[in-house]
Coordinates of N, CA, C and O in Angstrom, one line a residue:
M271 N 106.7 118.6 -134.5 CA 106.8 117.6 -133.5 C 106.3 116.3 -134.1 O 105.3 116.3 -134.8
Y272 N 107.0 115.2 -133.8 CA 106.6 113.9 -134.4 C 106.5 112.9 -133.2 O 107.0 113.1 -132.1
N273 N 105.8 111.8 -133.5 CA 105.6 110.7 -132.6 C 105.7 109.4 -133.4 O 105.4 109.4 -134.6
C274 N 106.1 108.3 -132.8 CA 106.3 107.0 -133.5 C 105.0 106.2 -133.5 O 104.9 105.1 -133.1
T275 N 103.9 106.8 -134.1 CA 102.6 106.2 -134.1 C 102.1 105.8 -135.5 O 100.9 105.5 -135.6
R276 N 102.9 105.8 -136.5 CA 102.5 105.4 -137.8 C 102.0 104.0 -137.9 O 101.1 103.6 -138.7
R277 N 102.6 103.1 -137.2 CA 102.3 101.6 -137.3 C 101.6 101.1 -136.0 O 102.0 100.1 -135.4
V278 N 100.5 101.8 -135.6 CA 99.7 101.4 -134.4 C 98.5 100.6 -135.0 O 97.8 101.1 -135.9
N279 N 98.3 99.4 -134.4 CA 97.1 98.6 -134.9 C 95.8 99.0 -134.2 O 95.8 99.9 -133.3
A280 N 94.7 98.4 -134.5 CA 93.4 98.7 -134.0 C 93.3 98.5 -132.5 O 92.6 99.1 -131.8
A281 N 94.1 97.5 -132.0 CA 94.1 97.2 -130.5 C 95.1 98.2 -129.8 O 95.2 98.1 -128.5
G282 N 95.8 99.1 -130.4 CA 96.7 100.0 -129.8 C 98.1 99.5 -129.7 O 99.0 100.2 -129.2
G283 N 98.4 98.3 -130.3 CA 99.8 97.8 -130.3 C 100.6 98.6 -131.3 O 100.1 99.0 -132.3
N284 N 101.9 98.9 -130.9 CA 102.7 99.7 -131.8 C 103.9 98.9 -132.3 O 104.7 98.4 -131.5
D285 N 103.9 98.7 -133.6 CA 105.0 97.9 -134.3 C 106.3 98.6 -134.1 O 107.3 97.9 -134.3
F286 N 106.4 99.8 -133.7 CA 107.7 100.5 -133.5 C 108.5 99.7 -132.5 O 109.7 99.5 -132.7
W287 N 107.9 99.1 -131.5 CA 108.6 98.4 -130.4 C 108.9 97.0 -130.8 O 109.7 96.3 -130.1
E288 N 108.4 96.5 -131.9 CA 108.7 95.2 -132.4 C 109.7 95.3 -133.6 O 110.9 95.0 -133.4
S289 N 109.2 95.6 -134.7 CA 110.1 95.7 -135.9 C 111.1 96.8 -135.9 O 112.1 96.8 -136.5
G290 N 110.8 97.9 -135.1 CA 111.7 99.0 -135.0 C 113.0 98.6 -134.4 O 114.1 99.1 -134.7
L291 N 113.0 97.6 -133.5 CA 114.2 97.1 -132.9 C 115.1 96.3 -133.8 O 116.3 96.3 -133.7
V292 N 114.5 95.6 -134.7 CA 115.3 94.8 -135.7 C 115.5 95.4 -137.0 O 116.2 94.9 -137.9
N293 N 115.0 96.6 -137.2 CA 115.2 97.4 -138.4 C 115.7 98.8 -138.0 O 115.1 99.8 -138.3
P294 N 116.9 98.9 -137.4 CA 117.3 100.2 -137.0 C 117.6 101.2 -138.1 O 117.5 102.4 -138.0
D295 N 117.9 100.6 -139.3 CA 118.1 101.5 -140.5 C 116.8 102.3 -140.8 O 116.9 103.4 -141.2
L296 N 115.6 101.6 -140.7 CA 114.4 102.3 -141.0 C 114.1 103.4 -140.0 O 113.6 104.5 -140.3
H297 N 114.4 103.0 -138.7 CA 114.2 104.0 -137.6 C 115.1 105.2 -137.8 O 114.6 106.4 -137.7
L298 N 116.4 105.0 -138.1 CA 117.3 106.1 -138.3 C 116.9 106.9 -139.6 O 117.1 108.1 -139.6
R299 N 116.4 106.2 -140.6 CA 116.0 107.0 -141.8 C 114.9 107.9 -141.5 O 114.9 109.1 -142.0
D300 N 113.9 107.5 -140.7 CA 112.8 108.4 -140.2 C 113.4 109.6 -139.5 O 113.0 110.7 -139.7
L301 N 114.3 109.3 -138.6 CA 114.9 110.4 -137.8 C 115.7 111.4 -138.7 O 115.6 112.6 -138.5
I302 N 116.4 110.9 -139.7 CA 117.1 111.7 -140.6 C 116.1 112.6 -141.4 O 116.3 113.8 -141.6
R303 N 115.0 112.0 -141.8 CA 114.0 112.8 -142.5 C 113.4 113.9 -141.6 O 113.0 114.9 -142.1
I304 N 113.2 113.6 -140.3 CA 112.7 114.6 -139.4 C 113.7 115.8 -139.3 O 113.3 116.9 -139.4
F305 N 114.9 115.5 -139.1 CA 115.9 116.5 -138.9 C 116.5 117.1 -140.1 O 117.0 118.3 -140.1
H306 N 116.5 116.4 -141.2 CA 117.0 116.8 -142.5 C 116.1 116.4 -143.6 O 116.4 115.6 -144.4
P307 N 114.9 117.0 -143.7 CA 113.9 116.6 -144.7 C 114.4 116.7 -146.1 O 113.8 116.0 -147.0
D308 N 115.4 117.5 -146.4 CA 115.9 117.7 -147.8 C 116.7 116.5 -148.2 O 116.9 116.3 -149.4
L309 N 117.1 115.6 -147.3 CA 118.0 114.5 -147.6 C 117.2 113.2 -148.0 O 117.7 112.3 -148.7
I310 N 116.0 113.0 -147.5 CA 115.3 111.8 -147.7 C 113.9 112.1 -148.2 O 113.2 112.9 -147.6
S311 N 113.5 111.4 -149.2 CA 112.2 111.7 -149.8 C 111.1 110.6 -149.6 O 110.0 110.7 -149.8
E312 N 111.6 109.4 -149.1 CA 110.7 108.3 -148.8 C 109.7 108.6 -147.7 O 110.0 109.4 -146.8
D313 N 108.6 107.9 -147.7 CA 107.6 108.1 -146.6 C 108.2 107.6 -145.3 O 109.0 106.7 -145.3
F314 N 107.6 108.2 -144.2 CA 108.0 107.7 -142.9 C 107.5 106.2 -142.7 O 106.5 105.8 -143.3
V315 N 108.3 105.5 -142.0 CA 107.9 104.1 -141.6 C 107.3 104.1 -140.3 O 106.2 103.4 -140.1
Y316 N 107.9 104.7 -139.3 CA 107.4 104.7 -137.9 C 106.9 106.0 -137.3 O 106.1 106.0 -136.4
Y317 N 107.3 107.1 -137.9 CA 106.9 108.4 -137.3 C 105.9 109.1 -138.1 O 105.8 108.9 -139.3
L318 N 105.1 109.9 -137.4 CA 104.1 110.8 -138.0 C 104.2 112.2 -137.3 O 104.4 112.2 -136.1
P319 N 103.8 113.2 -138.0 CA 103.7 114.5 -137.3 C 102.5 114.4 -136.3 O 101.6 113.7 -136.6
L320 N 102.7 115.1 -135.2 CA 101.6 115.0 -134.2 C 100.3 115.5 -134.8 O 100.2 116.4 -135.6
G321 N 99.2 114.8 -134.4 CA 97.9 115.1 -134.9 C 97.4 114.3 -136.1 O 96.3 114.3 -136.5
I322 N 98.3 113.5 -136.7 CA 98.0 112.5 -137.8 C 98.1 111.1 -137.2 O 99.1 110.8 -136.6
R323 N 97.1 110.3 -137.5 CA 97.1 109.0 -136.9 C 96.6 108.0 -138.0 O 95.6 108.2 -138.7
T324 N 97.4 106.9 -138.2 CA 97.0 105.9 -139.1 C 97.1 104.6 -138.3 O 97.6 104.5 -137.2
S325 N 96.5 103.5 -138.8 CA 96.6 102.2 -138.1 C 96.8 101.1 -139.1 O 96.4 101.2 -140.3
I326 N 97.3 100.0 -138.6 CA 97.4 98.8 -139.4 C 96.4 97.8 -138.8 O 96.4 97.6 -137.5
Q327 N 95.5 97.3 -139.6 CA 94.5 96.4 -139.1 C 94.5 95.1 -139.8 O 94.8 95.0 -141.0
N328 N 94.3 94.0 -139.0 CA 94.2 92.7 -139.6 C 95.5 92.3 -140.3 O 95.5 91.6 -141.3
D329 N 96.6 92.7 -139.7 CA 97.9 92.4 -140.3 C 98.4 91.0 -139.7 O 98.3 90.8 -138.5
A330 N 98.8 90.1 -140.6 CA 99.2 88.8 -140.1 C 100.7 88.6 -140.4 O 101.1 88.8 -141.5
V331 N 101.4 88.1 -139.4 CA 102.8 87.9 -139.5 C 103.0 86.4 -139.1 O 102.6 85.9 -138.1
T332 N 103.8 85.7 -140.0 CA 104.1 84.3 -139.7 C 105.6 84.2 -139.4 O 106.4 84.7 -140.2
Y333 N 106.0 83.6 -138.3 CA 107.4 83.3 -137.9 C 107.6 81.9 -138.2 O 106.8 81.0 -137.8
Y334 N 108.8 81.6 -138.7 CA 109.2 80.2 -139.0 C 110.3 79.7 -138.0 O 111.2 80.4 -137.7
R335 N 110.1 78.4 -137.6 CA 111.1 77.8 -136.7 C 112.5 77.9 -137.3 O 112.7 77.5 -138.5
P336 N 113.5 78.3 -136.5 CA 114.9 78.3 -137.1 C 115.3 76.9 -137.3 O 114.9 76.0 -136.7
Q337 N 116.2 76.8 -138.3 CA 116.7 75.5 -138.7 C 117.6 74.9 -137.7 O 117.8 73.7 -137.6
N338 N 118.4 75.7 -137.0 CA 119.2 75.2 -135.9 C 119.4 76.3 -134.9 O 119.0 77.4 -135.0
A339 N 120.0 75.9 -133.8 CA 120.2 76.8 -132.7 C 121.1 78.0 -133.1 O 121.9 77.8 -134.0
R340 N 120.9 79.1 -132.5 CA 121.7 80.3 -132.8 C 121.6 80.7 -134.2 O 122.6 81.2 -134.8
S341 N 120.4 80.6 -134.8 CA 120.2 81.1 -136.1 C 119.1 82.1 -136.1 O 118.2 82.1 -135.2
S342 N 119.0 82.9 -137.2 CA 118.0 84.0 -137.3 C 116.6 83.3 -137.6 O 116.5 82.2 -138.1
I343 N 115.5 84.0 -137.2 CA 114.2 83.5 -137.4 C 113.6 84.3 -138.6 O 113.4 85.5 -138.6
Y344 N 113.1 83.6 -139.6 CA 112.5 84.2 -140.8 C 111.1 84.5 -140.5 O 110.4 83.7 -139.9
W345 N 110.6 85.6 -141.0 CA 109.2 86.0 -140.9 C 108.7 86.6 -142.2 O 109.5 87.0 -143.1
E346 N 107.4 86.5 -142.4 CA 106.7 87.1 -143.6 C 105.3 87.5 -143.2 O 104.7 86.9 -142.3
D347 N 104.8 88.6 -143.8 CA 103.5 89.1 -143.5 C 102.6 89.0 -144.7 O 103.0 88.6 -145.8
D348 N 101.3 89.3 -144.5 CA 100.4 89.2 -145.6 C 100.4 90.3 -146.5 O 99.6 90.4 -147.5
Q349 N 101.3 91.3 -146.3 CA 101.5 92.4 -147.2 C 102.6 92.2 -148.2 O 103.0 93.1 -148.9
G350 N 103.3 91.0 -148.1 CA 104.4 90.7 -149.0 C 105.7 91.1 -148.4 O 106.8 91.0 -149.1
N351 N 105.8 91.6 -147.2 CA 107.1 91.9 -146.5 C 107.6 90.7 -145.9 O 106.9 89.8 -145.5
N352 N 108.9 90.7 -145.7 CA 109.6 89.5 -145.0 C 110.9 90.0 -144.5 O 111.4 91.1 -144.8
G353 N 111.5 89.2 -143.7 CA 112.8 89.5 -143.1 C 113.2 88.5 -142.1 O 112.6 87.4 -142.0
Y354 N 114.1 88.9 -141.3 CA 114.7 88.0 -140.2 C 114.7 88.7 -138.9 O 115.0 89.9 -138.8
V355 N 114.4 88.0 -137.8 CA 114.7 88.4 -136.5 C 116.1 87.8 -136.2 O 116.2 86.6 -136.1
E356 N 117.0 88.7 -136.1 CA 118.4 88.2 -136.0 C 118.7 87.6 -134.7 O 118.3 88.1 -133.6
W357 N 119.5 86.6 -134.7 CA 120.0 86.0 -133.4 C 121.0 87.0 -132.8 O 121.8 87.6 -133.5
N358 N 120.8 87.2 -131.5 CA 121.6 88.2 -130.8 C 122.8 87.6 -130.1 O 122.7 86.8 -129.2
L359 N 124.0 88.0 -130.5 CA 125.2 87.5 -130.0 C 125.3 87.8 -128.5 O 126.0 87.1 -127.8
L360 N 124.7 88.8 -128.0 CA 124.8 89.2 -126.6 C 123.8 88.4 -125.7 O 123.9 88.4 -124.5
H361 N 122.8 87.7 -126.3 CA 121.8 87.0 -125.6 C 122.4 85.6 -125.3 O 122.9 84.9 -126.2
P362 N 122.3 85.1 -124.0 CA 123.0 83.8 -123.7 C 122.3 82.6 -124.2 O 122.8 81.5 -124.2
L363 N 121.0 82.7 -124.6 CA 120.3 81.5 -125.0 C 120.3 81.3 -126.5 O 120.5 82.2 -127.3
D364 N 120.0 80.1 -126.9 CA 119.8 79.8 -128.3 C 118.6 80.4 -128.9 O 117.7 80.9 -128.1
S365 N 118.4 80.4 -130.2 CA 117.2 80.9 -130.8 C 116.0 80.2 -130.3 O 116.0 79.0 -129.8
Y366 N 114.9 80.9 -130.3 CA 113.6 80.3 -129.9 C 112.5 80.8 -130.8 O 112.7 81.8 -131.5
D367 N 111.3 80.1 -130.8 CA 110.2 80.6 -131.6 C 109.5 81.7 -130.8 O 109.2 81.5 -129.7
P368 N 109.3 82.9 -131.5 CA 108.6 83.9 -130.8 C 107.2 83.6 -130.5 O 106.6 82.8 -131.1

């Protein structure tokens, strides 16, 4: 049995609900590894077997103002990761700073 607790910070916040929504490929890769462990060898990103707990502490993420309306928001963290929060075509409003 598994739970999505690999990226829980010291305050109890779970990154699964933030970056997991904008990185469905990583979420699905974890699920494939759970159900077909012979297909994927990479470490889990969001899931851990029950009984194992890790945390992310003092992680800093910087979001940058989009250059124009309806554009994606660039982010980077202090671990060298970066990416974009994609503008959602289904959302009626223009981009905003998170």
